[in-house]
Coordinates of C-alpha atoms and ligand atoms in Angstrom, one line a residue:
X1 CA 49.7 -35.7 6.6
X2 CA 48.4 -35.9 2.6
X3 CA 45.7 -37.7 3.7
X4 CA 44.7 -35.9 6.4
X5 CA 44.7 -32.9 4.6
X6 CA 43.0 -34.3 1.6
X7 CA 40.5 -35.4 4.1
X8 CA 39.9 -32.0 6.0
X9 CA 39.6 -30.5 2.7
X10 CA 37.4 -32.5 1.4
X11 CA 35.2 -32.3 4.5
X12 CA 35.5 -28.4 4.2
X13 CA 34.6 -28.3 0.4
X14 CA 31.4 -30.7 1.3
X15 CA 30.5 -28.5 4.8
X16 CA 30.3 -25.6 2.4
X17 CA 28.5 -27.2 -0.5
X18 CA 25.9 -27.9 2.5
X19 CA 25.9 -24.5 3.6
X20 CA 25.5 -23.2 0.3
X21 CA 22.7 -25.4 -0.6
X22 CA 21.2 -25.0 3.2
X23 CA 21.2 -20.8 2.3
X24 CA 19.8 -21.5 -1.3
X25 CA 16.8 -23.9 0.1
X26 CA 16.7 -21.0 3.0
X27 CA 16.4 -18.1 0.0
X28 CA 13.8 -20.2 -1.6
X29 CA 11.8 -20.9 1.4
X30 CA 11.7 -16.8 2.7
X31 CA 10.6 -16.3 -0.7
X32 CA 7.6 -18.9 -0.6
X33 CA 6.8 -17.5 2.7
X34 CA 6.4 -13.9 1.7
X35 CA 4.8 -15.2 -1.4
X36 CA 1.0 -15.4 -2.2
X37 CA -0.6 -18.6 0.2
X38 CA 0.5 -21.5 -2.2
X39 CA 0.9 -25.3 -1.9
X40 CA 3.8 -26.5 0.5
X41 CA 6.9 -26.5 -0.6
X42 CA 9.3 -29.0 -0.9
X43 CA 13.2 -28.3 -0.4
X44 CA 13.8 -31.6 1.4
X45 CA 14.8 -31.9 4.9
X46 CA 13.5 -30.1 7.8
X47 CA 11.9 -27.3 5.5
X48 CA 9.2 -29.8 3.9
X49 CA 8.2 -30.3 7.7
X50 CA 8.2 -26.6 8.7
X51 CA 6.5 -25.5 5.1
X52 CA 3.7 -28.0 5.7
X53 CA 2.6 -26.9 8.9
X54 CA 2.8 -23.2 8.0
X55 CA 1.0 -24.0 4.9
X56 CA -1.8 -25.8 7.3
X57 CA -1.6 -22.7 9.7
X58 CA -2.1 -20.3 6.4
X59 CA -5.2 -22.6 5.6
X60 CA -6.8 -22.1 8.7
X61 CA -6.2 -18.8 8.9
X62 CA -7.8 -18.0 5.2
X63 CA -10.7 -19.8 5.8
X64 CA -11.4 -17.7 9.2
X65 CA -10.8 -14.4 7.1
X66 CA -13.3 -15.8 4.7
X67 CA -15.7 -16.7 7.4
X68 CA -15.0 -13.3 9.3
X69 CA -15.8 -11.2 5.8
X70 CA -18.9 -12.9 5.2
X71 CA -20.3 -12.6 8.6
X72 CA -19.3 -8.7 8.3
X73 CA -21.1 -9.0 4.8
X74 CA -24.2 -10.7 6.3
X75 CA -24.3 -8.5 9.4
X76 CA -24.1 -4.8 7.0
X77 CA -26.8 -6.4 4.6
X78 CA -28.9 -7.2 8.1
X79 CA -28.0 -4.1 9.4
X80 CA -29.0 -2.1 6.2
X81 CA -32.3 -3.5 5.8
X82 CA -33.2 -2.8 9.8
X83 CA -36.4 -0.2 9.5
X84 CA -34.0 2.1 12.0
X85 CA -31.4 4.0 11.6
X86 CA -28.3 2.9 13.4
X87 CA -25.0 5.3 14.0
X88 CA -22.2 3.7 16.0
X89 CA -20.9 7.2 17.6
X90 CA -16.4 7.2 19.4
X91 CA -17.1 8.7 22.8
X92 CA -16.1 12.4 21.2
X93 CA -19.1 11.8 19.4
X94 CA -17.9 11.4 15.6
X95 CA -19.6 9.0 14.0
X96 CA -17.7 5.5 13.5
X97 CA -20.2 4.0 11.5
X98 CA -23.8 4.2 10.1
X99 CA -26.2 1.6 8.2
X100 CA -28.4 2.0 5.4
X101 CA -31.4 3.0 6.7
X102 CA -29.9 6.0 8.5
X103 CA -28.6 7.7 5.0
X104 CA -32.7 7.6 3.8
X105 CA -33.8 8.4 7.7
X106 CA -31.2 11.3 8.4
X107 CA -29.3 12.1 5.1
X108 CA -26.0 10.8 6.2
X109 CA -23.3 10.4 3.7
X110 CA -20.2 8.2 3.8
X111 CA -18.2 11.3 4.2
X112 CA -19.5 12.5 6.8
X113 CA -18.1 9.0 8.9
X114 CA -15.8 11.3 11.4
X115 CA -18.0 14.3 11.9
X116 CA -19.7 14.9 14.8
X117 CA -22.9 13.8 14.8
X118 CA -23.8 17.2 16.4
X119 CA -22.8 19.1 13.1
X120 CA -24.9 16.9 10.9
X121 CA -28.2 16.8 13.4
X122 CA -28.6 20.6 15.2
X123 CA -31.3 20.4 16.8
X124 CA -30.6 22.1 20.5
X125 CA -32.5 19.1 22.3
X126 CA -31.1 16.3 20.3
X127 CA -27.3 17.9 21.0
X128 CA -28.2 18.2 24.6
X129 CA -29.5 14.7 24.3
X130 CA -26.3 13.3 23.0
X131 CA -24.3 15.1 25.7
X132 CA -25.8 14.1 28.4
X133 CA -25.6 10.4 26.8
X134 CA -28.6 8.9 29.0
X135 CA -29.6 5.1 28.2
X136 CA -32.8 5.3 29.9
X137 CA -33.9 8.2 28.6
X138 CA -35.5 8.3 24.2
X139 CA -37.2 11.5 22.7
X140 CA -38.8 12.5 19.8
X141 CA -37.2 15.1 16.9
X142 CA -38.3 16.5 14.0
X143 CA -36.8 14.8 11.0
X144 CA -33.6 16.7 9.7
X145 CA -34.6 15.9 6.2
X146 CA -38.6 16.4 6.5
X147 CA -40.0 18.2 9.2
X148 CA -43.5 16.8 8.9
X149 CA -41.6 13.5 10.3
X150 CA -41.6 12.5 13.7
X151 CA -38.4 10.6 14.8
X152 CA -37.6 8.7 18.0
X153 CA -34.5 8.7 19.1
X154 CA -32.5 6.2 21.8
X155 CA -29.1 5.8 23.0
X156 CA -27.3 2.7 23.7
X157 CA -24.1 1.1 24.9
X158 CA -21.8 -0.1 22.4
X159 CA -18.5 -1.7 22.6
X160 CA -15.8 0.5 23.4
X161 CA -17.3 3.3 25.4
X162 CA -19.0 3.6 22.1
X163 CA -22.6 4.9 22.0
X164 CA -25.2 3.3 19.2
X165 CA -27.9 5.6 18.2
X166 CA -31.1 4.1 17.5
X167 CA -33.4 6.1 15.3
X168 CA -36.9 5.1 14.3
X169 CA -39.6 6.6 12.3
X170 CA -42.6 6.7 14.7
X171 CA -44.3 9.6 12.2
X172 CA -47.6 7.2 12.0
X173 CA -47.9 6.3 15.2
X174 CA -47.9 10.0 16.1
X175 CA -50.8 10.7 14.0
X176 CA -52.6 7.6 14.9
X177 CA -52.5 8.9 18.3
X178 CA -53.7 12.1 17.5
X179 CA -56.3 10.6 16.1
X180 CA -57.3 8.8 18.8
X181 CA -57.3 11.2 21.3
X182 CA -59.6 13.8 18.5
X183 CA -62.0 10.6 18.4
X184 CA -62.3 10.7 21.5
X185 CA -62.8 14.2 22.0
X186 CA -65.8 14.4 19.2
X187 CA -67.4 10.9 20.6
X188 CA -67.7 12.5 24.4
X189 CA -68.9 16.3 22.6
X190 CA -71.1 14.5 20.6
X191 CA -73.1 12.4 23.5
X192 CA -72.6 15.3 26.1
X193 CA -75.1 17.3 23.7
X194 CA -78.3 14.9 23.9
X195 CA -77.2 13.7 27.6
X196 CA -77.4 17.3 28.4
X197 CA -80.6 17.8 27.0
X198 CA -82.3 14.7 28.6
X199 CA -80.7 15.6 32.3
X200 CA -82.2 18.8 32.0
X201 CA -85.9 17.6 31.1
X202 CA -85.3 15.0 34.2
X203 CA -84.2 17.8 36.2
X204 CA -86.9 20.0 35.9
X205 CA -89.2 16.6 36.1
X206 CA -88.3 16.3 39.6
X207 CA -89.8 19.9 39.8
X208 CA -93.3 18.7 38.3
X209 CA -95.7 18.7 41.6
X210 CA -98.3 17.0 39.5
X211 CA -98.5 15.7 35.7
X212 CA -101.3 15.0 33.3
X213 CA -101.2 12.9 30.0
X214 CA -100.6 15.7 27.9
X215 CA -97.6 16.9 30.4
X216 CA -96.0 13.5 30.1
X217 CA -96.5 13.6 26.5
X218 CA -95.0 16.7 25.8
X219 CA -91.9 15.8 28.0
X220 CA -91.1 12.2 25.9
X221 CA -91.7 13.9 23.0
X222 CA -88.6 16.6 23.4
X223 CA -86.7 14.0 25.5
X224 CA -87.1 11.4 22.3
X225 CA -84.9 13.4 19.2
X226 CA -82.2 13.2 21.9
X227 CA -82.0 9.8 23.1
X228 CA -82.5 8.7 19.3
X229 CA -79.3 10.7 18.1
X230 CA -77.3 8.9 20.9
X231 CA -79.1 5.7 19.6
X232 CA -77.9 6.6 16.5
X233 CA -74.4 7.7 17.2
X234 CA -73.9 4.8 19.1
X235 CA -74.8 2.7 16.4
X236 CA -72.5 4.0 14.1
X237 CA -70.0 4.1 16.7
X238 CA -70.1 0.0 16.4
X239 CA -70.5 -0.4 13.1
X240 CA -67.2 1.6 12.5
X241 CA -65.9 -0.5 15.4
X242 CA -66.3 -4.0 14.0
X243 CA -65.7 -2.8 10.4
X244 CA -62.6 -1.2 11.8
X245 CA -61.3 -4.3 13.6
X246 CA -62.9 -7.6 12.0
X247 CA -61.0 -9.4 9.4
X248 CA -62.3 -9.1 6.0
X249 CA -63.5 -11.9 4.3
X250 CA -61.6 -13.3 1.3
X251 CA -63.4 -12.8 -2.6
X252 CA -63.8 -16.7 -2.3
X253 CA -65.0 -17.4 0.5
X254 CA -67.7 -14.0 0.6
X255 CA -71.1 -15.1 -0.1
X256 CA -72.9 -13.7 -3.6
X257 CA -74.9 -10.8 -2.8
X258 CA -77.9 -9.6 -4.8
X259 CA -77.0 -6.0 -5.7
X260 CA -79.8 -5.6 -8.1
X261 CA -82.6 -6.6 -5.7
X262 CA -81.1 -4.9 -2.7
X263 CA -80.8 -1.3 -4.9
X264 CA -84.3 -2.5 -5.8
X265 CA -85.7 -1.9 -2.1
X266 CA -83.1 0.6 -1.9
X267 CA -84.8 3.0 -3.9
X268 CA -88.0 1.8 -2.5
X269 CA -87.2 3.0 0.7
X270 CA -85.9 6.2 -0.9
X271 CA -89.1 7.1 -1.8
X272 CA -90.1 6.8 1.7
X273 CA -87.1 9.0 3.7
X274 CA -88.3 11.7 1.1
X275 CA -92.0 11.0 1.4
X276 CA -92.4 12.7 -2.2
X277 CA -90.1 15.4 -1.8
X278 CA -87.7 14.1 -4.2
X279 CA -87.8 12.7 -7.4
X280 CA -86.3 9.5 -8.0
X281 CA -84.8 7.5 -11.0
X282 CA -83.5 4.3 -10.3
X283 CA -81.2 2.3 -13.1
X284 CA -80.3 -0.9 -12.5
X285 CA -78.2 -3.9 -14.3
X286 CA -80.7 -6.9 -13.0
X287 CA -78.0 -9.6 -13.9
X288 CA -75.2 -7.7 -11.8
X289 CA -74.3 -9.6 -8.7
X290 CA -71.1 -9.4 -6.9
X291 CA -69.5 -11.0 -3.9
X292 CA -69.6 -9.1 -0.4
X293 CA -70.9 -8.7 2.7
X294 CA -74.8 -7.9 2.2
X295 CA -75.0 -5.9 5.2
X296 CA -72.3 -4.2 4.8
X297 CA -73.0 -3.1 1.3
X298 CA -76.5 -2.2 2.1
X299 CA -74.9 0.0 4.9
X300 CA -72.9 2.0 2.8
X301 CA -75.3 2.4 -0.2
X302 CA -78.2 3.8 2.2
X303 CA -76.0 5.9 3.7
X304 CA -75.4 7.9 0.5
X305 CA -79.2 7.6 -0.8
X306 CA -80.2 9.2 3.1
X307 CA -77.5 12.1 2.4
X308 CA -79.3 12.6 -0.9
X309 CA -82.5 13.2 0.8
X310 CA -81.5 14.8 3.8
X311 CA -79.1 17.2 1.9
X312 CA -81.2 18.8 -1.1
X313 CA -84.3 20.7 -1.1
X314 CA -87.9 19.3 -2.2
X315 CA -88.0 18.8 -5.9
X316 CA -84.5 17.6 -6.3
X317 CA -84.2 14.9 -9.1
X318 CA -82.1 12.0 -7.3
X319 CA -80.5 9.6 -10.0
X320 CA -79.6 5.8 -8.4
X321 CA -77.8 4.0 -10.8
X322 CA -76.0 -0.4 -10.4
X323 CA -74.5 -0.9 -13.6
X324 CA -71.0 -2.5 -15.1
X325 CA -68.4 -0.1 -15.2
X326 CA -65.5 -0.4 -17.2
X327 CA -63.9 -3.9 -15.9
X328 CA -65.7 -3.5 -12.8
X329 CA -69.8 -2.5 -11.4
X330 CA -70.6 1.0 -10.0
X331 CA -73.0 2.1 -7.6
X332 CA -74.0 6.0 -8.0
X333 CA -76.2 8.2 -6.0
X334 CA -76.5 11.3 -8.3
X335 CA -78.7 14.9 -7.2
X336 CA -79.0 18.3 -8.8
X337 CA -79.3 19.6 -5.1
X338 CA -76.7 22.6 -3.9
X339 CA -73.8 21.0 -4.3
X340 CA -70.3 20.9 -1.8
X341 CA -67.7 23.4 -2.0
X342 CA -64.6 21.7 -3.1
X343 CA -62.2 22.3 0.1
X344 CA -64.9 20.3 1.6
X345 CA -64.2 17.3 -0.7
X346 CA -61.2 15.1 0.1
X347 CA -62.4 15.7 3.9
X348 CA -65.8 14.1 3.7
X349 CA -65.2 10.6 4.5
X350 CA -63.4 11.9 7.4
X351 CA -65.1 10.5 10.9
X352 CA -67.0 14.0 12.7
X353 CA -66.4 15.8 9.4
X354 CA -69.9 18.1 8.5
X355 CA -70.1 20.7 6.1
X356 CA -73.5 22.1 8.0
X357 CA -72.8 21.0 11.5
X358 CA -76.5 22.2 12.5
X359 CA -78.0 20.6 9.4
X360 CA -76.5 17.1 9.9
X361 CA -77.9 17.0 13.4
X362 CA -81.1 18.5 12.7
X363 CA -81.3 15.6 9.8
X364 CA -80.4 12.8 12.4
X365 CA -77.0 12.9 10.8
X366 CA -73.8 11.6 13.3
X367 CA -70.9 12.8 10.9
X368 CA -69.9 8.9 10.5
X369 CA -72.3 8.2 7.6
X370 CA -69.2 8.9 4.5
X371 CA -66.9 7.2 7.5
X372 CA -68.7 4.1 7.3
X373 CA -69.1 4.2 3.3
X374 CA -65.1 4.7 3.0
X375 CA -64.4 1.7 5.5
X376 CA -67.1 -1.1 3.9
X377 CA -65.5 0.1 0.4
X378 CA -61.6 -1.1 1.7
X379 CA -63.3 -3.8 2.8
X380 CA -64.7 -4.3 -0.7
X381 CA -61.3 -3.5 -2.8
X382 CA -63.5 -0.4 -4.1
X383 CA -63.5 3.1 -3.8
X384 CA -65.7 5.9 -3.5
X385 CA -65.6 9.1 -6.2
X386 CA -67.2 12.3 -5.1
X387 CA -67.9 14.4 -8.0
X388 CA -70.2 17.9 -7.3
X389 CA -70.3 21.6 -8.4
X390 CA -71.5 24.4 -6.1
X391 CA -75.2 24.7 -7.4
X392 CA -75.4 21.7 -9.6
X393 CA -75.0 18.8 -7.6
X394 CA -73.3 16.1 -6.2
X395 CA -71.8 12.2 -7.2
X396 CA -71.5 9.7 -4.6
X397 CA -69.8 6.6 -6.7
X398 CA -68.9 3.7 -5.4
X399 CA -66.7 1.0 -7.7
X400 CA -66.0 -2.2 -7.6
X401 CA -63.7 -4.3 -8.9
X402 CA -64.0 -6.7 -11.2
X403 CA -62.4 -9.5 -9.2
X404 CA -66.0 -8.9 -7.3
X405 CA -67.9 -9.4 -9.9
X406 CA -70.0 -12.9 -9.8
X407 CA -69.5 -14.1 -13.5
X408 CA -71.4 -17.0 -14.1
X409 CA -74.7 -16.3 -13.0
X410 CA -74.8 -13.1 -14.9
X411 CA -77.8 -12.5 -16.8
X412 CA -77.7 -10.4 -20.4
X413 CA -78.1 -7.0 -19.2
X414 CA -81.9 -5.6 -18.7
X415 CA -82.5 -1.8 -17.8
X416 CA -85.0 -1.2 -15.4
X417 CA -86.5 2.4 -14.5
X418 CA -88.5 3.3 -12.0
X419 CA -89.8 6.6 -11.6
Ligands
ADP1 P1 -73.7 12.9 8.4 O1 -73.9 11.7 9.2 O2 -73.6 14.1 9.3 O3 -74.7 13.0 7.3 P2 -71.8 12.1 6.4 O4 -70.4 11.6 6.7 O5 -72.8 11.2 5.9 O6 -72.3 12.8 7.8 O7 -71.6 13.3 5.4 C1 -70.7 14.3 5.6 C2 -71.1 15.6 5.0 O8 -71.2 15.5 3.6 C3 -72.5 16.1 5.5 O9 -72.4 16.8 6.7 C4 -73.0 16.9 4.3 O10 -72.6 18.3 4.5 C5 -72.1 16.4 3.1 N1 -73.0 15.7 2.1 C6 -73.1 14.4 2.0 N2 -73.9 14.1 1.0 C7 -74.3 15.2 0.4 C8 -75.1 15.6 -0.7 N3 -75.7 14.6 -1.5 N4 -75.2 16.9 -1.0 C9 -74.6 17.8 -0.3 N5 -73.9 17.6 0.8 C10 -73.7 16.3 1.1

């Protein structure tokens, strides 16, 4: 009986020393497994096992958190340099989430994730647009934060009966359509003048029973100021055209254009257009060459020196001057004529723009002439300086950079006058 007793108790005493240690490895391994992610533990037995593959599973599970935050990193950096503005909008129409661009485009602030989007943006036909939450539909707002702005808005679906609104700035293309369609306009007012005039010589033509010589004469001789003007006008029209739309050629690989010859003949041909009217001084740098487009300069620079002469009285002194200016070369048409008014100024190089609508046709003027000068200059990297007071005068000046300037074949510099 001793022994069996001694036996049970001995089996008792070690049962309990097991469960003891079994709830003391069991303590230890909760712990761990509320703990920060750590290496396995070991406690022997069945818990190494179990702690290695939860310590696997806890791995796995980090490295898909890391992945997940990343992507979510990567996709709000994405998101926030998008030109649009993007607003994820819960179907009661609070905002769930915005990007970057949409705090510059529509002055949203983190706090206001939660509003409704209808508090933030009032306009009535954007709320009505929300509400009625059509996909095929877009429209155009002013911009909340600048009215002058022209915004295009578009709804989309988004995961969970969510809606994302997709707002882009289409402010330039507005304008460049209004543009268009006042080009237009001016091209067709501008032909329908001389056509009008020509039909109604033909017209009345038809009427002639018989003509002489002299008849015939007289007729071309009205119909020709009209068909030269749309000659003229559609000229221009194509020289804006391909200066508008051709590529221009790189510094390098322009060719090396004689400015000091072509001012030369320039002022030559002044003389001419005036036929002694006007009194010329012409200063040019001889050695001053730069690299262009020779027709295109030429273009612009006869332009100004035909405004000269078409625009001031007889007797107006006319100063044409090529010579370095500061890092760069300048080509200036000086006159003491009448001078513009200054609201007339920053509008000048504008295409159809005339001060004296009747005087620039009566001249042979199309109202492109300062248009032309302006586009062959940004093809140039220069830029044109208008300078003039109300009875003293005017300053066309056109500079150039110095990148443009042909270096090596300069000559040391030589004034030459011609009166
Ligand atoms: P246009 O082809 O009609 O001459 P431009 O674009 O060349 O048109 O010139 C625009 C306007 O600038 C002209 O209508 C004229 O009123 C004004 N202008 C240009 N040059 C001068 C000048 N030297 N003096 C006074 N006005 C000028």
């Amino acid at each position: 009986v001793g022994a069996i007793f001694h036996g049970a108790l001995g089996l008792a005493v070690g049962f309990s020393a097991y469960i003891i240690s079994l709830w003391h490895r069991f303590a230890k391994f909760e712990n761990w497994v509320h703990g920060p992610v750590a290496e396995p533990t070991y406690l022997g037995g069945m818990f190494d096992d179990i702690s290695f593959r939860i310590h696997r599973l806890r791995q796995r599970s980090r490295k898909r958190k890391k992945r997940m935050s990343e992507l979510l990193r990567r996709w709000q950096d994405s998101s926030g340099s998008l030109p649009d503005a993007t607003v994820v909008i819960n179907t009661n129409g609070t905002i769930a989430w915005f990007n970057l661009t949409a705090s510059s485009m529509l002055g949203l602030k983190p706090s206001d994730t939660g509003q409704h989007i209808t508090n933030l943006i009032r306009n009535p036909r954007f709320v009505h647009f929300i509400r009625e939450a059509d996909y095929t539909e877009h429209m155009e707002i002013p911009s909340p934060l600048d009215v002058s702005k022209v915004l295009n808005v578009r709804l989309s679906a988004y995961g969970n009966k969510q809606h994302l609104l997709l707002v882009s700035d289409v402010t330039h293309l507005r304008r460049l359509m209004t543009m268009r369609r006042d080009f237009i306009a001016n091209v067709s007012h501008e032909l329908r003048t001389p056509l009008t005039v020509i039909l109604g010589y033909l017209e009345s033509l038809k009427d002639e029973e018989s003509l002489d010589q002299d008849d015939i004469k007289q007729y071309m001789d009205r119909l020709e100021p009209s068909a030269k003007r749309m000659k003229s006008l559609v000229e221009d029209l194509l020289m804006l055209s391909s200066l508008d739309t051709d590529a221009p050629a790189s510094v390098e690989s322009s060719e090396v254009v004689n400015v000091a010859g072509m001012v030369r003949n320039i002022c030559a041909e002044a003389e001419q257009l005036s036929g002694g009217r006007h009194e010329f001084h012409c200063n040019i740098d001889k050695g001053l060459k730069i690299r262009g487009v020779d027709k295109e300069i030429y273009s612009a620079f006869m332009n100004l020196v035909s405004n000269a002469v078409r625009y001031t009285p007889d007797g107006t002194r006319v100063e044409i001057l090529w010579q370095e200016d500061g890092d760069g070369a300048k080509f200036c048409i000086n006159d003491n004529g009448p001078g513009i008014q200054p609201e007339h100024i920053p509008r000048l190089t504008e295409r159809f723009y005339r001060v004296d609508v009747g005087r620039s046709r009566q001249t042979g003027g199309t109202g492109l002439g300062l248009a032309i000068v302006k586009q062959v200059l940004r093809r140039h990297d220069a830029t044109l300086e208008i300078h003039s007071r109300v009875g003293q005068g005017a300053s066309f000046c056109c500079h150039f950079p110095a990148a443009r300037l042909e270096g090596e074949e300069q000559q040391p510099q030589s004034n030459v006058t011609y009166l």
